[in-house]
């Protein structure tokens, strides 16, 4: 027990210290975990910890992650990805494997060893790539979606790889299996040891069993989750929901393992089946903490598993192999990106993000050693290459953020459109808010000059016959060309807080007769705009939130008329209290450090909340 607690404490303290520092430096959490693993690796060696065993346990975080990814995808969306899954993903696995096989043949390896090396290095790290894409908000981009398609295809490709590798066995290496087992490196345990329902079955029987397992997952997702969760809800215990969610994920992973399939693939399928379930958000909230902890542990084991003694003895060769691995993968991915019309910086995100080897490489390497395919010396060096390529991946994402994105942004900039028409209304920003405002004004018979910095948005609007001008609405020269000196109304609907502040300040100071309606990102932003002289400020989520609150009243049995009066009373209190708070707001002092502001808020809460509560009760007591 003491040993377990000591080990848990070492990993936890390493992550707690290293990850915030790495995130603060802009390196990302993944690199923080990898560095933490490297730092504690000497201590783990001293304590004789079996890092490989911990790594196999932590790999279940990848299984949970793919389950959560599946929850975000509806079956229709997945079906729509079929061309990229087969073409882009299949092409990446095939071309990359052939490229590495050719390199290994040139280095003088047997064709069987060369093919095994190609298959192992063709895979990328699902854990690192998806975690980083989600952290950076790039998952929905074209590059992010393309990367996800390839990673899913790779996970599927592991299944035929596991079937093919034993056929490449070299009799001369028959003595390797026992040594690999003695070192605890037999990654085939996940796939060939323990219960295997397909053992002794013919090919057609195995195929039927596999189809039956997949059908069981689909059936359970569609028909069993609802009654099970309703039954669990009767206990009204949150921990039972968590236990049930874990039971589903572990059970599906176990079933997939029994029939020789990837557990990650099975849980992904289950997630897709449950994507439309009313329990989707409950499952996400229950599984996500476990996924995060296990992935963090996995990344630390990757860093801790690097054999620095072997690396020091072969530093030049291993570094060259790692650089070659990344270069070949980038070249193949850029080619496929061009072939599948992935444009601009998204193509580089796709290429740089998938340029590493993956966590399945550890499994396939030990599987290849145990099945007499790879010599120990080759496998040990490849393990280093796989680990180092994963270690370098966060740095490639930093390269993308700081070099590639600015470079393409600079290339894609274009001259601001020449504004030749005139109007008394200018709308700055034609996104979610600006678009609705523009449509309302147009339907009311008013013509507006709309300016937006998003060239794609401008091009899309033109396809629907809507007119908007490309340009930076915060530039005074562009505003003058739009006729701001004669305008009656300026609607500021851009989504950057600092840009909104600058534009409002310029307009209010230089055009006193201009009515400015400004978008506020949050409550504090309202005070910032008020301090800059704007008096018509709309919080972007306030009105919709009040409407939802009114709907909540009605859902609780309050009549529509009374619910509206209660919402009106809340809005009146909110407006009056905000005006009073604005009088003590100091734009140069952060709200959390402004004692006068905090005291005023507390004073108003103590004064207004009881009044509002009494007013609400009065409204409820009035007969209609």
Coordinates of C-alpha atoms in Angstrom, one line a residue:
X1 CA 0.0 0.0 0.0
X2 CA 2.8 2.4 0.9
X3 CA 4.5 1.7 -2.4
X4 CA 1.4 2.5 -4.4
X5 CA 0.7 5.7 -2.4
X6 CA 4.4 6.8 -2.9
X7 CA 4.2 6.2 -6.7
X8 CA 0.8 8.0 -7.0
X9 CA 2.2 11.0 -5.0
X10 CA 5.3 11.1 -7.3
X11 CA 3.3 11.2 -10.5
X12 CA 0.7 13.7 -9.1
X13 CA 3.3 16.2 -7.7
X14 CA 5.3 16.0 -11.0
X15 CA 2.2 16.8 -13.0
X16 CA 0.9 19.5 -10.6
X17 CA 4.2 21.4 -10.7
X18 CA 5.3 20.9 -14.4
X19 CA 2.0 21.4 -16.3
X20 CA 1.1 24.9 -15.0
X21 CA 4.6 26.1 -15.6
X22 CA 4.6 24.7 -19.2
X23 CA 1.2 26.1 -19.9
X24 CA 2.2 29.5 -18.5
X25 CA 5.2 29.4 -20.9
X26 CA 2.9 28.6 -23.9
X27 CA 4.3 25.1 -24.2
X28 CA 0.9 23.3 -23.6
X29 CA 0.0 20.7 -21.1
X30 CA 1.2 17.7 -23.1
X31 CA 4.8 18.9 -23.2
X32 CA 4.4 19.7 -19.5
X33 CA 3.5 16.1 -18.7
X34 CA 6.3 14.7 -20.9
X35 CA 8.9 16.9 -19.2
X36 CA 7.5 15.9 -15.8
X37 CA 8.0 12.2 -16.8
X38 CA 11.6 12.9 -17.9
X39 CA 12.3 14.7 -14.6
X40 CA 11.0 11.9 -12.4
X41 CA 12.5 9.0 -14.5
X42 CA 15.7 8.7 -12.4
X43 CA 13.6 8.4 -9.3
X44 CA 11.4 5.7 -10.9
X45 CA 14.5 3.8 -11.9
X46 CA 15.8 4.0 -8.3
X47 CA 12.5 2.7 -7.0
X48 CA 12.5 -0.1 -9.7
X49 CA 9.1 0.9 -11.0
X50 CA 7.8 -1.0 -14.1
X51 CA 7.0 2.1 -16.2
X52 CA 5.8 -0.1 -19.1
X53 CA 3.0 -1.7 -17.0
X54 CA 1.9 1.7 -15.8
X55 CA 1.9 2.9 -19.4
X56 CA -0.4 0.0 -20.5
X57 CA -2.8 1.0 -17.7
X58 CA -2.7 4.7 -18.6
X59 CA -3.4 3.9 -22.3
X60 CA -7.0 3.4 -21.3
X61 CA -7.1 7.2 -21.2
X62 CA -6.9 7.0 -25.1
X63 CA -9.9 4.6 -25.0
X64 CA -11.9 7.1 -22.9
X65 CA -10.9 10.0 -25.1
X66 CA -12.1 8.2 -28.3
X67 CA -15.4 7.5 -26.5
X68 CA -15.8 11.2 -25.7
X69 CA -14.9 12.1 -29.3
X70 CA -17.6 9.7 -30.5
X71 CA -20.1 11.4 -28.3
X72 CA -19.5 14.6 -30.3
X73 CA -20.2 12.9 -33.7
X74 CA -23.6 12.0 -35.0
X75 CA -23.7 8.9 -37.2
X76 CA -24.6 11.1 -40.2
X77 CA -21.5 13.1 -39.6
X78 CA -19.4 9.9 -39.4
X79 CA -20.9 8.6 -42.6
X80 CA -20.1 12.0 -44.3
X81 CA -16.4 11.4 -43.3
X82 CA -16.2 8.1 -45.2
X83 CA -14.2 9.5 -48.1
X84 CA -11.6 11.0 -45.9
X85 CA -11.5 7.9 -43.6
X86 CA -10.8 5.6 -46.6
X87 CA -8.9 8.0 -48.9
X88 CA -7.0 10.3 -46.7
X89 CA -6.6 8.0 -43.7
X90 CA -6.0 4.9 -45.8
X91 CA -3.6 6.8 -48.1
X92 CA -1.6 8.0 -45.2
X93 CA -1.1 4.6 -43.6
X94 CA -0.3 3.0 -47.0
X95 CA 2.1 5.6 -48.4
X96 CA 3.9 6.2 -45.1
X97 CA 4.4 2.5 -44.5
X98 CA 5.8 2.0 -48.0
X99 CA 8.1 5.0 -47.6
X100 CA 9.6 3.7 -44.3
X101 CA 9.8 0.2 -45.7
X102 CA 11.8 1.6 -48.7
X103 CA 14.1 3.4 -46.3
X104 CA 14.7 0.3 -44.2
X105 CA 15.4 -1.7 -47.3
X106 CA 18.0 0.8 -48.4
X107 CA 19.6 0.5 -45.0
X108 CA 20.0 -3.2 -45.6
X109 CA 17.2 -4.8 -43.5
X110 CA 15.3 -7.9 -44.5
X111 CA 12.1 -7.1 -46.3
X112 CA 10.0 -8.6 -43.4
X113 CA 11.7 -6.4 -40.9
X114 CA 11.4 -3.4 -43.2
X115 CA 7.6 -4.0 -43.7
X116 CA 7.2 -4.3 -39.9
X117 CA 9.1 -1.0 -39.3
X118 CA 7.0 0.7 -42.0
X119 CA 3.7 -0.4 -40.4
X120 CA 4.8 0.5 -36.9
X121 CA 6.0 4.0 -37.8
X122 CA 3.0 4.8 -40.0
X123 CA 0.9 5.4 -37.0
X124 CA 0.6 8.7 -35.1
X125 CA -0.3 9.6 -31.5
X126 CA -4.0 9.9 -31.0
X127 CA -3.5 10.9 -27.4
X128 CA -1.2 13.8 -28.1
X129 CA -2.8 15.1 -31.3
X130 CA -6.4 15.1 -30.1
X131 CA -5.5 16.5 -26.7
X132 CA -3.5 19.4 -28.3
X133 CA -6.1 20.1 -31.0
X134 CA -8.9 20.4 -28.3
X135 CA -6.7 22.5 -26.1
X136 CA -6.0 25.0 -28.9
X137 CA -9.5 25.0 -30.2
X138 CA -8.4 23.6 -33.6
X139 CA -10.5 20.4 -33.6
X140 CA -13.3 22.0 -35.8
X141 CA -10.9 23.4 -38.4
X142 CA -10.3 21.6 -41.7
X143 CA -6.8 20.6 -40.5
X144 CA -8.2 19.3 -37.2
X145 CA -11.0 17.3 -38.8
X146 CA -8.6 15.9 -41.4
X147 CA -6.2 14.9 -38.6
X148 CA -9.1 13.2 -36.8
X149 CA -10.0 11.2 -39.9
X150 CA -6.5 9.9 -40.3
X151 CA -6.2 9.0 -36.6
X152 CA -9.4 7.1 -36.7
X153 CA -8.3 5.3 -39.8
X154 CA -5.0 4.4 -38.1
X155 CA -6.9 2.9 -35.1
X156 CA -8.8 0.7 -37.5
X157 CA -5.6 -0.2 -39.3
X158 CA -4.1 -1.6 -36.1
X159 CA -6.4 -4.6 -36.4
X160 CA -5.1 -6.0 -39.7
X161 CA -1.6 -5.0 -38.6
X162 CA -1.9 -7.3 -35.6
X163 CA -3.1 -10.1 -37.9
X164 CA -0.3 -9.5 -40.5
X165 CA 2.7 -9.1 -38.2
X166 CA 2.9 -12.8 -37.0
X167 CA 3.1 -13.8 -40.7
X168 CA 6.4 -11.9 -40.9
X169 CA 8.1 -14.0 -38.2
X170 CA 11.8 -14.8 -38.7
X171 CA 12.8 -18.2 -37.3
X172 CA 16.3 -17.0 -36.3
X173 CA 14.8 -14.6 -33.8
X174 CA 12.9 -17.3 -31.9
X175 CA 15.0 -16.7 -28.7
X176 CA 13.7 -13.2 -28.3
X177 CA 10.3 -13.9 -27.0
X178 CA 11.4 -15.1 -23.6
X179 CA 13.7 -12.2 -23.0
X180 CA 11.0 -9.7 -24.0
X181 CA 8.6 -11.4 -21.6
X182 CA 11.2 -11.2 -18.8
X183 CA 11.4 -7.4 -19.3
X184 CA 7.7 -7.1 -19.2
X185 CA 7.6 -5.8 -22.7
X186 CA 5.1 -8.1 -24.2
X187 CA 2.5 -5.7 -25.5
X188 CA 0.6 -8.6 -27.1
X189 CA -1.1 -9.1 -23.8
X190 CA -3.7 -6.7 -24.7
X191 CA -4.5 -8.6 -27.9
X192 CA -3.5 -12.2 -27.6
X193 CA -3.3 -13.1 -23.9
X194 CA -6.2 -13.9 -21.6
X195 CA -9.6 -14.7 -22.9
X196 CA -9.9 -14.8 -26.7
X197 CA -13.4 -15.7 -28.0
X198 CA -12.0 -16.3 -31.5
X199 CA -9.4 -18.9 -30.5
X200 CA -9.9 -22.1 -32.5
X201 CA -12.6 -20.6 -34.8
X202 CA -12.6 -20.7 -38.6
X203 CA -12.2 -17.5 -40.5
X204 CA -16.0 -17.2 -41.2
X205 CA -16.8 -18.0 -37.6
X206 CA -14.4 -15.4 -36.4
X207 CA -15.9 -12.8 -38.8
X208 CA -19.4 -13.6 -37.5
X209 CA -18.2 -13.3 -33.9
X210 CA -16.7 -9.9 -34.7
X211 CA -19.9 -8.7 -36.3
X212 CA -21.9 -9.9 -33.4
X213 CA -19.6 -8.0 -31.0
X214 CA -20.1 -4.8 -32.9
X215 CA -23.8 -5.4 -33.2
X216 CA -23.9 -5.9 -29.4
X217 CA -22.3 -2.5 -28.9
X218 CA -24.8 -0.8 -31.2
X219 CA -27.7 -2.6 -29.6
X220 CA -26.6 -1.7 -26.0
X221 CA -26.0 1.9 -27.0
X222 CA -29.5 2.3 -28.5
X223 CA -31.6 0.2 -26.2
X224 CA -29.9 -0.6 -22.9
X225 CA -28.4 2.7 -21.7
X226 CA -31.7 4.5 -21.2
X227 CA -33.4 1.9 -19.0
X228 CA -30.1 1.3 -17.1
X229 CA -29.6 5.0 -16.4
X230 CA -33.3 5.4 -15.4
X231 CA -32.8 2.6 -12.9
X232 CA -29.6 4.2 -11.5
X233 CA -31.4 7.5 -11.2
X234 CA -33.8 6.0 -8.7
X235 CA -30.9 5.9 -6.1
X236 CA -30.3 9.7 -6.7
X237 CA -26.5 9.2 -6.1
X238 CA -24.1 10.9 -8.4
X239 CA -21.3 8.4 -7.8
X240 CA -23.5 5.6 -9.2
X241 CA -23.9 7.5 -12.5
X242 CA -20.1 7.8 -12.7
X243 CA -19.7 4.1 -11.9
X244 CA -22.3 3.2 -14.5
X245 CA -20.5 5.3 -17.2
X246 CA -17.2 3.6 -16.4
X247 CA -18.9 0.2 -16.5
X248 CA -20.2 0.9 -20.0
X249 CA -16.8 2.1 -21.3
X250 CA -14.8 -0.7 -19.6
X251 CA -17.3 -3.4 -20.6
X252 CA -17.2 -2.3 -24.3
X253 CA -13.4 -2.2 -24.3
X254 CA -13.3 -5.6 -22.8
X255 CA -15.7 -7.0 -25.3
X256 CA -13.6 -5.6 -28.2
X257 CA -10.5 -7.1 -26.7
X258 CA -12.2 -10.6 -26.4
X259 CA -12.7 -10.6 -30.2
X260 CA -9.3 -9.2 -31.1
X261 CA -10.5 -5.7 -32.0
X262 CA -9.1 -2.3 -30.8
X263 CA -10.9 -1.3 -27.6
X264 CA -10.5 2.3 -28.6
X265 CA -12.3 1.6 -31.8
X266 CA -15.2 -0.1 -29.9
X267 CA -15.7 2.7 -27.5
X268 CA -15.5 5.2 -30.3
X269 CA -18.4 3.4 -32.0
X270 CA -20.3 3.3 -28.8
X271 CA -19.8 7.1 -28.4
X272 CA -21.2 7.7 -31.9
X273 CA -24.2 5.5 -31.1
X274 CA -24.9 7.5 -28.0
X275 CA -24.3 10.9 -29.6
X276 CA -28.0 11.6 -29.8
X277 CA -28.8 10.2 -26.3
X278 CA -30.2 12.4 -23.6
X279 CA -27.5 11.0 -21.3
X280 CA -24.7 12.3 -23.6
X281 CA -23.7 15.2 -21.4
X282 CA -24.0 13.2 -18.2
X283 CA -21.6 10.6 -19.7
X284 CA -19.2 13.4 -20.8
X285 CA -19.0 15.0 -17.4
X286 CA -18.6 11.6 -15.7
X287 CA -15.8 10.2 -18.0
X288 CA -13.9 13.4 -18.7
X289 CA -12.0 13.6 -15.3
X290 CA -10.8 10.0 -15.6
X291 CA -9.7 10.6 -19.2
X292 CA -7.7 13.7 -18.3
X293 CA -5.9 12.0 -15.4
X294 CA -5.1 8.8 -17.4
X295 CA -3.8 10.8 -20.4
X296 CA -1.6 12.9 -18.1
X297 CA -0.3 9.7 -16.6
X298 CA 0.3 8.2 -20.1
X299 CA 2.3 11.3 -21.2
X300 CA 4.4 11.1 -18.1
X301 CA 5.2 7.4 -18.7
X302 CA 6.3 8.3 -22.3
X303 CA 8.8 10.8 -20.9
X304 CA 9.9 8.4 -18.1
X305 CA 10.3 5.5 -20.6
X306 CA 13.1 7.1 -22.5
X307 CA 16.3 5.1 -22.0
X308 CA 18.8 7.9 -21.6
X309 CA 21.7 5.5 -21.4
X310 CA 21.0 4.0 -24.8
X311 CA 20.2 7.5 -26.1
X312 CA 23.6 8.8 -25.0
X313 CA 25.4 5.9 -26.7
X314 CA 23.5 6.4 -29.9
X315 CA 22.6 10.1 -29.8
X316 CA 23.6 10.9 -33.4
X317 CA 21.9 7.9 -35.0
X318 CA 18.7 8.2 -32.9
X319 CA 18.4 12.0 -33.5
X320 CA 18.9 11.4 -37.3
X321 CA 16.3 8.7 -37.3
X322 CA 13.8 10.8 -35.4
X323 CA 14.3 13.8 -37.7
X324 CA 14.0 11.5 -40.7
X325 CA 10.8 10.0 -39.4
X326 CA 9.3 13.5 -38.9
X327 CA 10.5 14.7 -42.3
X328 CA 9.1 11.7 -44.2
X329 CA 5.7 11.9 -42.5
X330 CA 5.5 15.7 -43.1
X331 CA 6.3 15.1 -46.8
X332 CA 3.6 12.4 -47.2
X333 CA 1.0 14.4 -45.3
X334 CA 1.6 17.6 -47.3
X335 CA 1.2 15.6 -50.5
X336 CA -2.0 14.1 -49.3
X337 CA -3.2 17.5 -48.0
X338 CA -2.7 19.0 -51.5
X339 CA -4.4 15.9 -53.1
X340 CA -7.4 16.3 -50.8
X341 CA -7.6 20.1 -51.1
X342 CA -6.7 21.0 -47.6
X343 CA -5.8 24.7 -47.9
X344 CA -3.3 27.1 -46.4
X345 CA -2.3 26.8 -42.7
X346 CA -4.7 23.9 -42.3
X347 CA -2.5 21.8 -44.5
X348 CA 0.5 22.5 -42.3
X349 CA -1.5 21.9 -39.1
X350 CA -2.4 18.5 -40.7
X351 CA 1.2 17.7 -41.6
X352 CA 3.0 18.9 -38.5
X353 CA 0.3 17.6 -36.1
X354 CA 0.6 14.0 -37.4
X355 CA 4.4 13.9 -37.9
X356 CA 5.2 11.7 -34.9
X357 CA 4.9 8.0 -34.2
X358 CA 2.1 6.9 -31.9
X359 CA 1.4 5.1 -28.7
X360 CA 0.3 2.0 -30.6
X361 CA 4.0 1.9 -31.7
X362 CA 5.0 0.7 -28.3
X363 CA 2.4 -2.1 -28.4
X364 CA 3.3 -3.1 -32.0
X365 CA 7.1 -3.0 -31.3
X366 CA 6.8 -5.4 -28.3
X367 CA 4.4 -7.5 -30.3
X368 CA 6.9 -7.7 -33.2
X369 CA 9.7 -8.7 -30.8
X370 CA 7.6 -11.4 -29.1
X371 CA 6.6 -12.8 -32.5
X372 CA 10.3 -13.0 -33.7
X373 CA 10.0 -10.2 -36.3
X374 CA 12.4 -7.5 -34.9
X375 CA 15.7 -8.0 -33.1
X376 CA 16.0 -6.5 -29.7
X377 CA 18.7 -3.9 -30.8
X378 CA 16.4 -2.6 -33.6
X379 CA 13.3 -2.5 -31.4
X380 CA 15.2 -0.7 -28.6
X381 CA 16.3 2.1 -31.0
X382 CA 12.8 2.3 -32.5
X383 CA 11.3 2.7 -29.0
X384 CA 13.6 5.7 -28.5
X385 CA 12.6 7.1 -31.9
X386 CA 8.9 6.7 -31.1
X387 CA 9.2 8.3 -27.7
X388 CA 11.4 11.2 -28.9
X389 CA 9.1 12.0 -31.9
X390 CA 6.2 12.2 -29.4
X391 CA 8.3 14.4 -27.2
X392 CA 8.9 16.8 -30.1
X393 CA 5.3 17.0 -31.2
X394 CA 4.3 19.9 -28.9
X395 CA 7.2 21.8 -30.3
X396 CA 5.8 21.3 -33.8
X397 CA 2.5 22.7 -32.6
X398 CA 4.3 25.7 -31.2
X399 CA 6.1 26.1 -34.6
X400 CA 2.6 26.0 -36.2
X401 CA 1.2 28.7 -33.9
X402 CA 4.1 31.1 -34.0
X403 CA 5.5 30.7 -37.5
X404 CA 3.1 29.0 -39.9
X405 CA -0.1 30.8 -38.8
X406 CA 1.3 34.4 -38.9
X407 CA 3.0 33.6 -42.2
X408 CA -0.3 32.5 -43.8
X409 CA -2.2 35.3 -42.2
X410 CA 0.3 37.7 -43.8
X411 CA 0.0 36.0 -47.1
X412 CA -3.8 36.0 -47.1
X413 CA -4.2 39.6 -46.2
X414 CA -5.7 41.7 -48.9
X415 CA -6.3 45.3 -49.5
X416 CA -9.4 46.7 -47.9
X417 CA -12.4 47.1 -50.3
X418 CA -13.1 50.5 -51.7
X419 CA -16.4 51.7 -50.3
X420 CA -18.3 53.6 -53.0
X421 CA -21.8 53.7 -51.6
X422 CA -23.0 55.8 -48.7
X423 CA -25.4 55.2 -45.8
X424 CA -26.3 56.7 -42.4
X425 CA -25.7 53.3 -40.8
X426 CA -22.4 51.5 -40.4
X427 CA -22.1 48.0 -39.0
X428 CA -18.6 46.9 -37.8
X429 CA -18.5 43.1 -37.9
X430 CA -20.9 40.7 -39.7
X431 CA -20.6 37.6 -37.5
X432 CA -23.2 36.1 -35.2
X433 CA -24.5 39.4 -33.9
X434 CA -23.8 41.7 -36.8
X435 CA -25.5 39.3 -39.2
X436 CA -28.8 39.4 -37.3
X437 CA -28.7 43.2 -36.9
X438 CA -28.0 43.6 -40.6
X439 CA -30.9 41.4 -41.6
X440 CA -33.3 43.2 -39.2
X441 CA -32.3 46.6 -40.6
X442 CA -32.5 45.4 -44.2
X443 CA -36.0 43.9 -43.6
X444 CA -37.0 47.2 -42.0
X445 CA -36.1 49.1 -45.1
X446 CA -32.7 50.5 -44.0
X447 CA -29.5 50.0 -46.0
X448 CA -26.3 49.6 -44.0
X449 CA -22.6 49.6 -44.8
X450 CA -21.2 46.4 -43.4
X451 CA -17.5 46.0 -42.7
X452 CA -15.8 42.7 -41.7
X453 CA -12.2 41.5 -41.5
X454 CA -13.1 37.9 -42.3
X455 CA -12.5 37.4 -46.0
X456 CA -14.2 34.0 -46.0
X457 CA -17.3 35.5 -44.5
X458 CA -17.3 38.2 -47.1
X459 CA -17.0 35.7 -49.9
X460 CA -19.7 33.5 -48.4
X461 CA -22.1 36.5 -48.1
X462 CA -21.5 37.4 -51.8
X463 CA -22.7 33.9 -52.8
X464 CA -26.1 34.7 -51.2
X465 CA -26.3 38.1 -52.8
X466 CA -25.5 40.0 -49.6
X467 CA -23.1 43.0 -49.7
X468 CA -20.3 43.5 -47.2
X469 CA -16.9 45.2 -47.4
X470 CA -13.6 43.6 -46.4
X471 CA -11.5 45.7 -44.1
X472 CA -10.5 46.5 -40.5
X473 CA -13.4 48.6 -39.1
X474 CA -11.1 50.0 -36.3
X475 CA -9.0 51.9 -39.0
X476 CA -10.0 55.6 -39.0
X477 CA -9.3 55.9 -42.8
X478 CA -11.7 53.1 -43.6
X479 CA -14.4 54.5 -41.3
X480 CA -14.0 57.9 -43.1
X481 CA -14.4 56.2 -46.5
X482 CA -17.5 54.6 -45.2
X483 CA -18.9 58.0 -44.3
X484 CA -18.7 58.0 -40.5
X485 CA -18.7 61.8 -40.4
X486 CA -22.2 61.9 -41.8
X487 CA -23.5 58.7 -40.3
X488 CA -26.2 58.6 -37.7
X489 CA -25.6 55.2 -36.3
X490 CA -22.5 52.9 -35.7
X491 CA -23.2 49.4 -34.6
X492 CA -20.1 47.8 -33.1
X493 CA -20.6 44.0 -33.4
X494 CA -17.0 42.7 -33.7
X495 CA -15.9 40.0 -31.2
X496 CA -12.6 41.2 -29.9
X497 CA -12.9 43.2 -26.6
X498 CA -9.9 45.4 -27.1
X499 CA -10.9 46.3 -30.7
X500 CA -14.4 47.1 -29.5
X501 CA -13.0 49.4 -26.8
X502 CA -10.7 51.2 -29.3
X503 CA -13.4 51.7 -31.9
X504 CA -16.0 52.9 -29.4
X505 CA -13.5 55.3 -27.8
X506 CA -12.5 56.7 -31.2
X507 CA -16.2 57.1 -32.4
X508 CA -17.4 58.7 -29.2
X509 CA -14.6 61.2 -28.9
X510 CA -14.5 62.3 -32.5
X511 CA -18.2 62.2 -33.5
X512 CA -20.4 63.4 -30.7
X513 CA -23.6 63.4 -32.8
X514 CA -23.1 59.7 -33.7
X515 CA -25.2 57.2 -31.9
X516 CA -23.0 54.2 -31.0
X517 CA -24.5 50.8 -30.2
X518 CA -21.8 48.5 -28.8
X519 CA -21.5 44.8 -28.2
X520 CA -20.2 43.9 -24.7
X521 CA -18.6 40.6 -24.2
X522 CA -19.4 40.4 -20.4
X523 CA -20.5 42.4 -17.5
X524 CA -17.1 43.9 -16.8
X525 CA -16.9 44.9 -20.4
X526 CA -20.1 47.0 -20.0
X527 CA -18.3 49.1 -17.4
X528 CA -15.3 49.6 -19.7
X529 CA -17.5 50.8 -22.6
X530 CA -19.5 53.0 -20.2
X531 CA -16.2 54.6 -19.0
X532 CA -15.4 55.3 -22.7
X533 CA -18.6 57.3 -23.1
X534 CA -20.9 54.7 -24.8
X535 CA -24.4 54.7 -23.4
X536 CA -26.1 52.1 -25.6
X537 CA -24.4 48.8 -24.6
X538 CA -25.8 45.3 -25.3
X539 CA -24.3 42.3 -23.5
X540 CA -24.0 39.5 -26.0
X541 CA -25.6 36.8 -23.8
X542 CA -27.8 38.9 -21.5
X543 CA -31.1 39.0 -23.4
X544 CA -31.0 35.4 -24.3
X545 CA -30.3 34.5 -20.7
X546 CA -33.2 36.6 -19.5
X547 CA -35.5 34.8 -22.0
X548 CA -34.2 31.4 -20.8
X549 CA -35.0 32.5 -17.2
X550 CA -38.5 33.5 -18.3
X551 CA -38.9 30.1 -19.9
X552 CA -37.7 28.5 -16.7
X553 CA -40.4 30.4 -14.8
X554 CA -43.1 29.1 -17.2
X555 CA -41.7 25.6 -17.0
X556 CA -42.3 25.8 -13.2
X557 CA -46.0 26.5 -13.8
X558 CA -46.0 30.3 -13.7
X559 CA -48.2 31.9 -16.3
X560 CA -46.7 33.6 -19.3
X561 CA -47.9 37.0 -18.3
X562 CA -46.5 36.7 -14.7
X563 CA -43.2 35.3 -16.0
X564 CA -42.8 38.3 -18.3
X565 CA -43.4 40.7 -15.5
X566 CA -40.9 38.9 -13.3
X567 CA -38.3 39.0 -16.1
X568 CA -39.0 42.8 -16.6
X569 CA -38.5 43.3 -12.8
X570 CA -35.2 41.6 -12.9
X571 CA -34.1 43.6 -16.0
X572 CA -35.1 46.9 -14.3
X573 CA -33.1 46.0 -11.1
X574 CA -30.1 44.9 -13.2
X575 CA -30.0 48.1 -15.2
X576 CA -30.3 50.4 -12.2
X577 CA -27.7 48.5 -10.2
X578 CA -25.3 48.6 -13.2
X579 CA -25.6 52.4 -13.6
X580 CA -24.8 52.8 -9.9
X581 CA -21.8 50.5 -10.0
X582 CA -20.6 52.3 -13.1
X583 CA -20.2 55.5 -11.1
X584 CA -17.4 54.0 -9.0
X585 CA -15.8 52.0 -11.8
X586 CA -12.2 52.8 -12.4
X587 CA -10.9 51.7 -15.8
X588 CA -7.3 51.5 -14.6
X589 CA -8.0 49.2 -11.7
X590 CA -9.0 45.5 -12.2
X591 CA -12.5 44.8 -10.8
X592 CA -11.2 42.2 -8.3
X593 CA -8.7 44.8 -6.9
X594 CA -11.1 47.8 -6.8
X595 CA -12.3 48.0 -3.2
X596 CA -14.7 50.8 -3.8
X597 CA -16.3 48.8 -6.6
X598 CA -16.5 45.6 -4.6
X599 CA -18.1 47.4 -1.6
X600 CA -20.6 49.0 -3.9
X601 CA -21.6 45.7 -5.4
X602 CA -22.0 44.2 -2.0
X603 CA -24.1 47.2 -0.9
X604 CA -26.4 46.9 -3.9
X605 CA -26.8 43.2 -3.5
X606 CA -27.8 43.6 0.1
X607 CA -30.2 46.4 -0.9
X608 CA -31.7 45.1 -4.2
X609 CA -31.9 41.4 -3.7
X610 CA -34.5 41.5 -0.9
X611 CA -36.4 44.2 -2.8
X612 CA -36.4 42.1 -6.0
X613 CA -37.5 39.0 -4.1
X614 CA -40.4 40.9 -2.5
X615 CA -41.4 42.3 -5.9
X616 CA -41.3 38.8 -7.5
X617 CA -43.5 37.4 -4.7
X618 CA -46.0 40.4 -5.2
X619 CA -46.2 39.5 -8.9
X620 CA -46.9 35.9 -8.1
X621 CA -49.6 36.8 -5.6
X622 CA -51.5 39.0 -8.2
X623 CA -54.6 37.3 -9.6
X624 CA -54.8 37.5 -13.4

